[in-house]
Amino acid sequence: LDAGGAQIAMTGNITNAAGRIDALLEGPIGAMPVASMKAIWPSAIAPRSREWVGRNLLAGSLKGGTFRIATQRDANTQQSGSPDERVMSLTLEGADLEFVTKEGLPHIEAPRALLRVDGNDAELTIPDASLAAGQGRIALKSGRLFVSAIDSERPLAEISARAQAPVGAVLD
């Protein structure tokens, strides 16, 4: 796929044997602006994450990544099965990112970030970031967001980071 400055290559196979459909698709994801990434992200893959990214990731670029999706299901069913029948891994590296975590809070700016999805868990690491706060900036170091059960109605998340800033910026 080559569209809007985005490039994604895919190889794989689909087998329908012994009453089961097995599929394996994998490949590299090329560099692209985040607007292109949002446009080509399939709605069936991690729909809650796709919605959050579409709403909160404001700017930046995707430097590249890889993906692998493997599924197994009964050939006699019309719908794809539960997330347990799908194994997905995804690695994306981003640069010059700007995102908002909650309406009314300052935007976070990150020169680089790495997202890894393995099965039903996701981890976002941001080594350095900052946000404007009143009369200064708050520097964030070693940022990490880990989410388990990303396909569930109530995923569990753990957020960790170190912050450093003048007292006035923190109070603002």
Backbone as a chain_set.jsonl record, in Angstrom:
{"seq": "LDAGGAQIAMTGNITNAAGRIDALLEGPIGAMPVASMKAIWPSAIAPRSREWVGRNLLAGSLKGGTFRIATQRDANTQQSGSPDERVMSLTLEGADLEFVTKEGLPHIEAPRALLRVDGNDAELTIPDASLAAGQGRIALKSGRLFVSAIDSERPLAEISARAQAPVGAVLD", "coords": {"N": [[0.858, -1.169, 0.0], [0.65, 2.12, -0.918], [0.091, 5.214, -0.124], [-0.733, 8.606, 0.259], [1.836, 9.363, 1.133], [2.421, 7.3, 2.784], [3.682, 4.039, 3.385], [3.125, 0.634, 3.367], [3.974, -2.699, 3.575], [3.017, -6.068, 3.001], [3.09, -9.487, 3.713], [2.009, -12.889, 3.633], [-0.173, -15.645, 4.52], [-3.176, -17.515, 3.999], [-5.002, -20.15, 5.186], [-7.359, -22.689, 4.664], [-8.3, -25.331, 6.101], [-9.206, -28.512, 7.397], [-11.527, -27.619, 8.69], [-10.816, -25.229, 9.877], [-9.793, -21.829, 9.733], [-6.808, -20.384, 9.168], [-4.682, -17.634, 9.433], [-1.936, -15.577, 8.584], [-0.368, -12.573, 8.599], [2.114, -10.228, 7.901], [4.606, -7.599, 8.11], [6.608, -4.693, 7.125], [6.239, -1.254, 8.183], [6.324, 1.836, 6.723], [7.854, 5.154, 6.955], [5.824, 8.008, 7.748], [3.56, 10.856, 7.877], [1.642, 11.571, 10.881], [-1.017, 12.086, 10.277], [-1.501, 10.628, 7.932], [-1.084, 8.046, 8.941], [-3.252, 7.845, 10.73], [-5.347, 7.888, 8.89], [-5.06, 5.513, 7.402], [-5.161, 3.46, 9.252], [-6.622, 0.464, 9.96], [-10.009, 0.055, 10.947], [-10.776, -2.216, 12.311], [-8.63, -3.128, 13.745], [-7.403, -2.957, 16.895], [-9.51, -1.088, 17.909], [-10.232, 0.702, 20.029], [-7.791, 1.857, 20.774], [-7.183, 3.035, 18.333], [-9.221, 4.957, 18.177], [-8.522, 6.608, 20.387], [-5.964, 7.534, 19.594], [-6.671, 8.866, 17.222], [-8.15, 10.987, 18.244], [-6.445, 12.24, 20.141], [-3.702, 12.394, 19.379], [-1.951, 14.879, 18.007], [0.06, 15.891, 16.298], [3.096, 15.106, 14.47], [5.321, 12.462, 13.37], [5.501, 9.207, 11.945], [8.153, 7.098, 12.231], [8.603, 4.553, 11.412], [7.965, 0.963, 11.452], [6.848, -2.35, 12.445], [4.584, -5.098, 11.861], [2.566, -7.901, 12.858], [0.09, -10.216, 12.412], [-1.792, -12.872, 13.471], [-4.336, -15.223, 13.05], [-6.818, -17.575, 14.1], [-9.655, -19.481, 13.459], [-12.888, -21.058, 13.571], [-14.009, -22.413, 10.573], [-16.696, -22.482, 9.948], [-18.055, -20.407, 11.131], [-19.449, -17.149, 10.723], [-18.547, -14.696, 11.634], [-15.542, -13.067, 12.739], [-13.671, -14.398, 15.441], [-13.218, -14.207, 19.011], [-10.951, -11.856, 20.662], [-9.073, -13.59, 21.701], [-8.574, -15.411, 19.74], [-6.933, -14.149, 18.049], [-3.651, -13.112, 17.49], [-1.611, -10.459, 17.898], [1.14, -8.454, 17.035], [2.893, -5.444, 17.224], [5.045, -2.831, 16.412], [5.913, 0.477, 16.669], [7.651, 3.42, 15.85], [7.82, 6.744, 16.783], [8.195, 10.3, 16.045], [8.803, 13.706, 17.0], [6.335, 14.254, 18.328], [3.1, 15.418, 19.32], [0.683, 15.504, 21.728], [-2.46, 15.338, 23.46], [-3.58, 14.602, 26.681], [-5.835, 14.928, 28.219], [-8.703, 16.921, 27.908], [-8.247, 20.38, 28.314], [-5.862, 20.194, 29.675], [-2.319, 20.916, 29.359], [-0.64, 20.394, 26.194], [1.427, 17.581, 25.487], [4.735, 17.338, 24.446], [6.885, 15.339, 22.583], [10.038, 14.324, 21.557], [10.604, 11.763, 20.649], [9.165, 8.448, 20.561], [8.18, 5.114, 21.47], [6.062, 2.54, 20.586], [4.791, -0.525, 21.569], [2.92, -3.343, 20.884], [1.817, -6.338, 22.08], [0.108, -9.104, 21.681], [-2.519, -8.81, 23.832], [-1.592, -6.711, 25.26], [-0.168, -3.456, 25.664], [2.531, -1.163, 25.339], [3.814, 2.009, 25.814], [6.62, 3.908, 25.465], [8.327, 6.806, 26.368], [11.126, 8.485, 26.245], [11.948, 11.195, 26.743], [10.116, 14.139, 27.331], [8.03, 17.092, 27.284], [6.008, 19.717, 28.723], [4.124, 22.718, 28.481], [3.689, 24.953, 31.149], [2.19, 27.402, 32.627], [4.446, 29.77, 33.529], [6.664, 28.37, 32.736], [8.296, 25.288, 31.772], [7.554, 21.859, 32.106], [9.614, 19.18, 32.479], [9.542, 15.887, 31.425], [10.711, 12.677, 32.158], [11.743, 9.382, 31.274], [9.184, 8.282, 30.653], [6.438, 6.047, 30.781], [3.794, 4.077, 29.689], [1.804, 1.451, 30.385], [-0.524, -0.852, 29.275], [-2.824, -3.33, 29.957], [-4.95, -5.901, 28.667], [-6.118, -4.641, 26.36], [-8.233, -4.934, 24.588], [-10.456, -5.148, 26.139], [-13.448, -4.057, 27.906], [-12.798, -2.524, 30.122], [-9.77, -1.734, 30.286], [-6.635, -2.223, 32.036], [-4.277, 0.045, 33.349], [-0.959, 1.303, 33.778], [0.931, 4.019, 34.694], [3.987, 5.683, 34.525], [6.515, 8.085, 35.303], [9.145, 10.504, 35.516], [9.331, 13.803, 36.732], [10.5, 17.155, 36.259], [10.81, 20.482, 37.165], [10.586, 24.09, 37.513], [9.236, 25.384, 40.577], [7.145, 27.222, 40.263], [6.09, 26.627, 37.712], [5.06, 24.09, 38.161], [3.082, 24.642, 40.101], [1.418, 26.298, 38.569]], "CA": [[0.0, 0.0, 0.0], [1.405, 3.363, -1.022], [-0.94, 6.253, -0.205], [-0.55, 9.785, 1.097], [3.163, 9.349, 1.734], [2.529, 6.134, 3.661], [3.991, 2.78, 2.724], [3.009, -0.566, 4.182], [4.105, -3.926, 2.791], [2.446, -7.182, 3.746], [3.159, -10.832, 3.163], [1.335, -13.802, 4.529], [-0.923, -16.728, 3.919], [-4.451, -17.887, 4.601], [-5.23, -21.57, 4.959], [-8.664, -23.183, 5.074], [-8.151, -26.792, 6.115], [-9.679, -29.225, 8.59], [-12.559, -26.857, 9.369], [-10.242, -24.042, 10.522], [-9.152, -20.827, 8.891], [-5.607, -19.833, 9.79], [-4.118, -16.548, 8.634], [-0.743, -14.915, 9.102], [0.006, -11.414, 7.804], [3.171, -9.476, 8.58], [5.394, -6.757, 7.235], [7.119, -3.413, 7.632], [5.46, -0.032, 8.016], [7.265, 2.898, 6.398], [7.699, 6.473, 7.564], [4.687, 8.788, 7.246], [2.992, 11.789, 8.849], [0.607, 10.94, 11.697], [-2.315, 12.21, 9.599], [-1.611, 9.471, 7.03], [-1.23, 6.858, 9.779], [-4.625, 7.814, 11.218], [-6.249, 7.62, 7.77], [-4.979, 4.148, 6.882], [-5.277, 2.492, 10.338], [-7.882, -0.271, 9.808], [-10.88, 0.22, 12.107], [-10.938, -3.487, 13.028], [-7.427, -3.426, 14.527], [-7.31, -2.152, 18.125], [-10.396, 0.055, 17.683], [-10.188, 1.692, 21.119], [-6.526, 2.583, 20.626], [-7.327, 3.852, 17.118], [-10.062, 6.1, 18.535], [-7.75, 7.5, 21.256], [-4.928, 8.167, 18.772], [-7.33, 9.799, 16.319], [-8.633, 12.142, 19.005], [-5.458, 12.887, 21.012], [-2.39, 12.616, 18.749], [-2.19, 16.079, 17.219], [1.103, 16.158, 15.31], [4.271, 14.248, 14.524], [5.536, 11.556, 12.246], [5.837, 7.818, 12.206], [9.458, 6.808, 11.635], [8.514, 3.217, 10.836], [7.58, -0.071, 12.383], [6.549, -3.682, 11.924], [3.377, -5.691, 12.419], [2.329, -9.33, 12.624], [-1.24, -10.605, 12.872], [-2.098, -14.284, 13.241], [-5.67, -15.562, 13.537], [-7.326, -18.936, 13.917], [-11.07, -19.555, 13.824], [-13.695, -22.113, 12.97], [-14.405, -22.024, 9.217], [-18.15, -22.474, 9.822], [-18.635, -19.195, 11.715], [-19.438, -16.015, 9.796], [-17.821, -13.57, 12.214], [-14.267, -13.398, 13.357], [-13.872, -14.798, 16.83], [-12.828, -13.326, 20.103], [-9.552, -11.435, 20.606], [-8.21, -14.718, 22.05], [-8.252, -16.134, 18.508], [-6.037, -13.286, 17.271], [-2.404, -12.719, 18.134], [-1.087, -9.325, 17.158], [2.294, -7.723, 17.558], [3.072, -4.199, 16.491], [6.063, -1.929, 16.934], [5.917, 1.742, 15.94], [8.528, 4.452, 16.39], [7.337, 8.063, 16.403], [9.096, 11.432, 16.264], [8.224, 15.051, 17.053], [4.926, 14.029, 18.621], [2.371, 16.319, 20.206], [-0.603, 14.908, 22.042], [-3.161, 15.825, 24.636], [-4.064, 13.457, 27.453], [-7.176, 15.243, 28.712], [-9.101, 18.265, 27.511], [-7.953, 21.401, 29.305], [-4.478, 20.079, 30.142], [-1.364, 21.294, 28.316], [-0.192, 19.356, 25.267], [2.741, 16.987, 25.748], [5.583, 17.278, 23.257], [7.893, 14.29, 22.743], [10.865, 14.178, 20.364], [10.513, 10.392, 20.138], [8.385, 7.509, 21.375], [8.123, 3.761, 20.94], [4.858, 1.808, 20.97], [4.837, -1.972, 21.327], [1.72, -4.106, 21.217], [2.09, -7.773, 22.033], [-1.119, -9.759, 22.114], [-3.526, -7.926, 24.397], [-0.892, -5.724, 26.08], [0.483, -2.374, 24.93], [3.462, -0.369, 26.129], [4.309, 3.22, 25.178], [7.735, 4.493, 26.211], [8.73, 8.139, 25.916], [12.306, 8.793, 27.068], [11.959, 12.605, 27.121], [8.97, 14.915, 26.87], [7.828, 18.303, 28.069], [4.734, 20.396, 28.531], [4.114, 24.098, 28.951], [2.912, 25.123, 32.374], [2.282, 28.779, 33.118], [5.639, 30.529, 33.193], [7.808, 27.496, 32.472], [8.039, 23.992, 31.156], [7.788, 20.69, 32.942], [10.33, 18.136, 31.745], [9.185, 14.52, 31.804], [11.764, 11.719, 31.815], [11.452, 7.956, 31.452], [7.746, 8.065, 30.654], [6.004, 4.706, 30.366], [2.389, 3.727, 29.852], [1.581, 0.029, 30.108], [-1.957, -1.168, 29.324], [-3.131, -4.743, 29.727], [-6.329, -6.176, 28.254], [-6.511, -3.486, 25.544], [-9.5, -5.202, 23.903], [-11.559, -5.291, 27.099], [-14.261, -2.871, 28.198], [-12.068, -1.761, 31.141], [-8.369, -2.129, 30.345], [-5.871, -1.788, 33.199], [-3.129, 0.827, 32.912], [0.038, 1.767, 34.741], [1.661, 5.152, 34.143], [5.112, 6.108, 35.359], [7.391, 9.098, 34.713], [9.781, 11.445, 36.437], [9.106, 15.173, 36.28], [11.391, 18.15, 36.815], [10.369, 21.8, 36.727], [10.553, 25.11, 38.55], [8.054, 25.274, 41.414], [6.075, 28.055, 39.681], [5.469, 25.894, 36.607], [4.28, 22.991, 38.744], [1.895, 25.23, 40.718], [0.526, 26.729, 37.474]], "C": [[0.899, 1.224, 0.0], [0.382, 4.479, -1.209], [-0.616, 7.394, 0.737], [0.799, 9.846, 1.783], [3.397, 8.179, 2.659], [2.837, 4.896, 2.841], [3.905, 1.642, 3.736], [3.112, -1.746, 3.24], [3.598, -5.079, 3.645], [2.693, -8.474, 2.98], [2.423, -11.742, 4.127], [0.643, -14.913, 3.787], [-2.204, -16.95, 4.697], [-4.712, -19.327, 4.206], [-6.611, -21.938, 5.473], [-8.592, -24.705, 4.985], [-8.675, -27.336, 7.441], [-10.683, -28.401, 9.397], [-12.073, -25.61, 10.076], [-9.698, -23.109, 9.449], [-8.0, -20.25, 9.693], [-5.06, -18.753, 8.868], [-2.914, -15.963, 9.354], [-0.391, -13.808, 8.126], [1.056, -10.64, 8.581], [3.91, -8.609, 7.588], [5.87, -5.492, 7.897], [6.132, -2.28, 7.362], [6.475, 1.088, 7.81], [6.969, 4.195, 7.136], [6.53, 7.21, 6.924], [4.274, 9.812, 8.294], [1.895, 11.097, 9.656], [-0.764, 11.05, 11.049], [-2.534, 11.033, 8.648], [-1.815, 8.195, 7.831], [-2.668, 6.727, 10.279], [-5.59, 7.409, 10.099], [-6.223, 6.161, 7.326], [-5.073, 3.075, 7.964], [-6.615, 1.772, 10.206], [-8.718, -0.212, 11.088], [-11.05, -1.063, 12.904], [-9.739, -3.82, 13.918], [-7.311, -2.433, 15.673], [-8.195, -0.909, 18.038], [-10.374, 1.105, 18.788], [-8.905, 2.517, 21.056], [-6.595, 3.513, 19.422], [-8.139, 5.108, 17.422], [-9.28, 7.107, 19.38], [-6.696, 8.247, 20.44], [-5.561, 9.206, 17.85], [-7.744, 11.09, 17.004], [-7.493, 12.926, 19.674], [-4.078, 13.122, 20.411], [-2.546, 13.731, 17.731], [-1.182, 16.298, 16.106], [2.234, 15.159, 15.476], [4.406, 13.394, 13.287], [5.85, 10.158, 12.758], [7.148, 7.548, 11.496], [9.467, 5.447, 10.957], [8.105, 2.213, 11.885], [7.377, -1.405, 11.692], [5.241, -4.159, 12.544], [3.318, -7.166, 12.056], [0.972, -9.655, 13.224], [-1.463, -12.058, 12.49], [-3.477, -14.565, 13.827], [-5.962, -17.031, 13.264], [-8.787, -18.916, 14.318], [-11.728, -20.71, 13.088], [-14.198, -21.627, 11.614], [-15.914, -21.905, 9.064], [-18.805, -21.239, 10.43], [-18.474, -18.042, 10.737], [-18.577, -14.87, 10.319], [-16.463, -14.033, 12.694], [-14.522, -13.64, 14.831], [-13.438, -13.757, 17.818], [-11.38, -12.887, 19.92], [-8.583, -12.566, 20.969], [-7.806, -15.521, 20.818], [-7.28, -15.346, 17.624], [-4.791, -12.979, 18.096], [-1.801, -11.619, 17.277], [0.169, -8.803, 17.837], [2.534, -6.543, 16.628], [4.151, -3.4, 17.184], [6.068, -0.694, 16.054], [6.852, 2.721, 16.636], [8.056, 5.799, 15.863], [8.344, 9.145, 16.72], [8.312, 12.738, 16.244], [6.72, 15.011, 17.309], [4.369, 15.117, 19.532], [1.018, 15.681, 20.449], [-1.173, 15.51, 23.311], [-3.704, 14.601, 25.366], [-5.486, 13.672, 27.955], [-7.478, 16.681, 28.322], [-8.834, 19.245, 28.649], [-6.543, 21.331, 29.873], [-3.531, 20.474, 29.015], [-0.987, 20.092, 27.436], [1.189, 18.861, 25.671], [3.484, 16.901, 24.427], [6.695, 16.275, 23.522], [8.707, 14.168, 21.462], [10.83, 12.761, 19.781], [9.732, 9.528, 21.121], [8.392, 6.159, 20.681], [6.875, 3.085, 21.49], [5.059, 0.348, 20.599], [3.524, -2.575, 21.776], [2.078, -5.566, 21.047], [0.864, -8.487, 22.577], [-2.125, -8.732, 22.582], [-2.919, -6.891, 25.347], [-0.232, -4.677, 25.19], [1.397, -1.608, 25.877], [3.951, 0.797, 25.278], [5.431, 3.76, 26.046], [8.136, 5.802, 25.54], [9.904, 8.561, 26.784], [12.33, 10.228, 27.587], [10.729, 13.28, 26.54], [8.884, 16.176, 27.708], [6.433, 18.844, 27.806], [4.83, 21.786, 29.111], [3.229, 24.184, 30.176], [3.131, 26.531, 32.888], [3.52, 29.469, 32.613], [6.843, 29.647, 32.884], [7.39, 26.234, 31.76], [8.321, 22.915, 32.181], [8.44, 19.638, 32.064], [9.926, 16.776, 32.303], [10.275, 13.584, 31.309], [11.262, 10.307, 32.061], [9.952, 7.674, 31.546], [7.391, 6.688, 30.121], [4.53, 4.554, 30.679], [2.257, 2.269, 29.459], [0.092, -0.245, 30.281], [-2.129, -2.649, 29.052], [-4.614, -4.873, 29.404], [-6.876, -5.031, 27.399], [-7.824, -3.696, 24.805], [-10.686, -5.245, 24.847], [-12.294, -3.964, 27.294], [-13.543, -1.947, 29.183], [-10.618, -2.217, 31.198], [-7.694, -1.574, 31.602], [-4.62, -1.072, 32.72], [-2.228, 1.189, 34.087], [0.848, 2.859, 34.055], [2.798, 5.489, 35.09], [5.953, 7.122, 34.581], [8.04, 9.878, 35.841], [9.578, 12.839, 35.87], [10.081, 16.102, 36.979], [10.988, 19.494, 36.258], [10.556, 22.807, 37.847], [9.233, 25.012, 39.32], [6.896, 26.057, 40.827], [5.353, 27.331, 38.558], [4.592, 24.781, 37.131], [2.986, 23.535, 39.358], [0.902, 25.713, 39.661], [-0.171, 25.55, 36.871]], "O": [[1.802, 1.343, 0.828], [-0.136, 4.676, -2.308], [-0.262, 7.165, 1.894], [0.895, 10.335, 2.908], [4.464, 8.072, 3.263], [2.318, 4.723, 1.738], [4.519, 1.679, 4.802], [2.421, -1.797, 2.222], [3.735, -5.063, 4.868], [2.525, -8.539, 1.763], [2.237, -11.405, 5.297], [0.84, -15.105, 2.587], [-2.308, -16.623, 5.88], [-4.649, -19.678, 3.028], [-6.995, -21.553, 6.577], [-8.799, -25.286, 3.92], [-8.585, -26.674, 8.475], [-10.702, -28.465, 10.626], [-12.84, -24.984, 10.808], [-9.211, -23.544, 8.406], [-8.2, -19.693, 10.772], [-4.986, -18.946, 7.654], [-2.888, -15.872, 10.582], [-0.141, -14.073, 6.951], [0.908, -10.421, 9.783], [3.858, -8.841, 6.381], [5.586, -5.236, 9.068], [5.312, -2.343, 6.446], [7.379, 1.27, 8.626], [5.969, 4.315, 7.844], [6.267, 7.07, 5.73], [4.599, 9.659, 9.471], [1.283, 10.142, 9.177], [-1.604, 10.174, 11.257], [-3.641, 10.5, 8.571], [-2.625, 7.349, 7.452], [-3.239, 5.637, 10.258], [-6.543, 6.669, 10.341], [-7.252, 5.624, 6.916], [-5.068, 1.888, 7.64], [-7.658, 2.414, 10.33], [-8.193, -0.406, 12.184], [-11.434, -1.006, 14.072], [-9.832, -4.711, 14.763], [-7.144, -1.232, 15.461], [-7.685, 0.211, 18.088], [-10.488, 2.296, 18.497], [-8.93, 3.731, 21.261], [-6.122, 4.648, 19.481], [-7.786, 6.199, 16.977], [-9.353, 8.312, 19.137], [-6.55, 9.461, 20.581], [-5.037, 10.312, 17.714], [-7.69, 12.163, 16.404], [-7.566, 14.151, 19.765], [-3.346, 13.983, 20.898], [-3.201, 13.551, 16.705], [-1.537, 16.844, 15.062], [2.322, 14.457, 16.484], [3.702, 13.579, 12.295], [6.389, 9.972, 13.849], [7.25, 7.746, 10.285], [10.247, 5.214, 10.034], [7.92, 2.551, 13.055], [7.69, -1.57, 10.513], [4.838, -3.692, 13.609], [3.93, -7.616, 11.087], [0.73, -9.4, 14.404], [-1.337, -12.429, 11.323], [-3.758, -14.192, 14.966], [-5.43, -17.636, 12.334], [-9.138, -18.402, 15.38], [-11.193, -21.253, 12.123], [-14.759, -20.535, 11.521], [-16.372, -21.27, 8.114], [-20.007, -21.044, 10.256], [-17.483, -17.967, 10.01], [-17.949, -14.154, 9.539], [-16.251, -15.203, 13.009], [-15.492, -13.132, 15.393], [-13.308, -12.576, 17.496], [-10.654, -13.473, 19.117], [-7.411, -12.519, 20.598], [-6.803, -16.234, 20.846], [-6.859, -15.829, 16.573], [-4.887, -12.627, 19.272], [-1.518, -11.813, 16.094], [0.241, -8.724, 19.063], [2.392, -6.645, 15.409], [4.167, -3.303, 18.411], [6.21, -0.795, 14.836], [6.845, 2.837, 17.862], [7.909, 5.986, 14.655], [9.236, 8.958, 17.547], [7.294, 12.859, 15.562], [5.937, 15.647, 16.603], [5.067, 15.657, 20.39], [0.292, 15.356, 19.509], [-0.461, 16.107, 24.118], [-4.226, 13.677, 24.742], [-6.252, 12.719, 28.1], [-6.611, 17.551, 28.398], [-9.157, 18.971, 29.805], [-6.071, 22.29, 30.484], [-3.893, 20.379, 27.843], [-1.013, 18.943, 27.876], [2.021, 19.637, 26.142], [2.939, 16.45, 23.419], [7.37, 16.342, 24.549], [8.143, 13.936, 20.393], [11.003, 12.575, 18.576], [9.644, 9.814, 22.315], [8.583, 6.066, 19.469], [6.653, 3.058, 22.701], [5.441, 0.021, 19.476], [3.07, -2.351, 22.898], [2.58, -5.98, 20.002], [0.609, -8.477, 23.782], [-2.542, -7.872, 21.806], [-3.63, -6.272, 26.138], [0.212, -4.988, 24.084], [1.086, -1.426, 27.054], [4.439, 0.605, 24.164], [5.226, 4.039, 27.228], [8.265, 5.887, 24.319], [9.712, 8.953, 27.935], [12.69, 10.461, 28.74], [10.347, 13.025, 25.398], [9.577, 16.315, 28.716], [5.773, 18.492, 26.828], [5.522, 22.015, 30.103], [2.162, 23.574, 30.238], [4.15, 26.816, 33.516], [3.65, 29.731, 31.417], [7.957, 30.162, 32.78], [6.288, 26.126, 31.222], [9.215, 23.047, 33.015], [7.892, 19.25, 31.032], [9.967, 16.552, 33.512], [10.713, 13.69, 30.163], [10.449, 10.074, 32.956], [9.506, 6.919, 32.411], [7.967, 6.22, 29.139], [4.075, 4.859, 31.781], [2.564, 1.895, 28.327], [-0.488, 0.09, 31.314], [-1.643, -3.167, 28.047], [-5.427, -4.049, 29.822], [-7.958, -4.511, 27.669], [-8.472, -2.72, 24.428], [-11.823, -5.367, 24.393], [-11.816, -2.902, 26.897], [-13.666, -0.726, 29.091], [-10.261, -3.009, 32.07], [-8.138, -0.571, 32.159], [-3.966, -1.53, 31.782], [-2.678, 1.356, 35.22], [1.388, 2.652, 32.968], [2.606, 5.571, 36.303], [6.086, 7.029, 33.361], [7.546, 9.905, 36.968], [9.646, 13.032, 34.656], [10.45, 15.882, 38.133], [10.837, 19.656, 35.047], [10.672, 22.422, 39.011], [8.221, 24.596, 38.757], [5.758, 25.594, 40.889], [4.129, 27.411, 38.46], [3.502, 24.546, 36.611], [1.916, 22.959, 39.161], [-0.308, 25.56, 39.827], [-0.96, 25.708, 35.94]]}, "num_chains": 1, "name": "protein.A"}
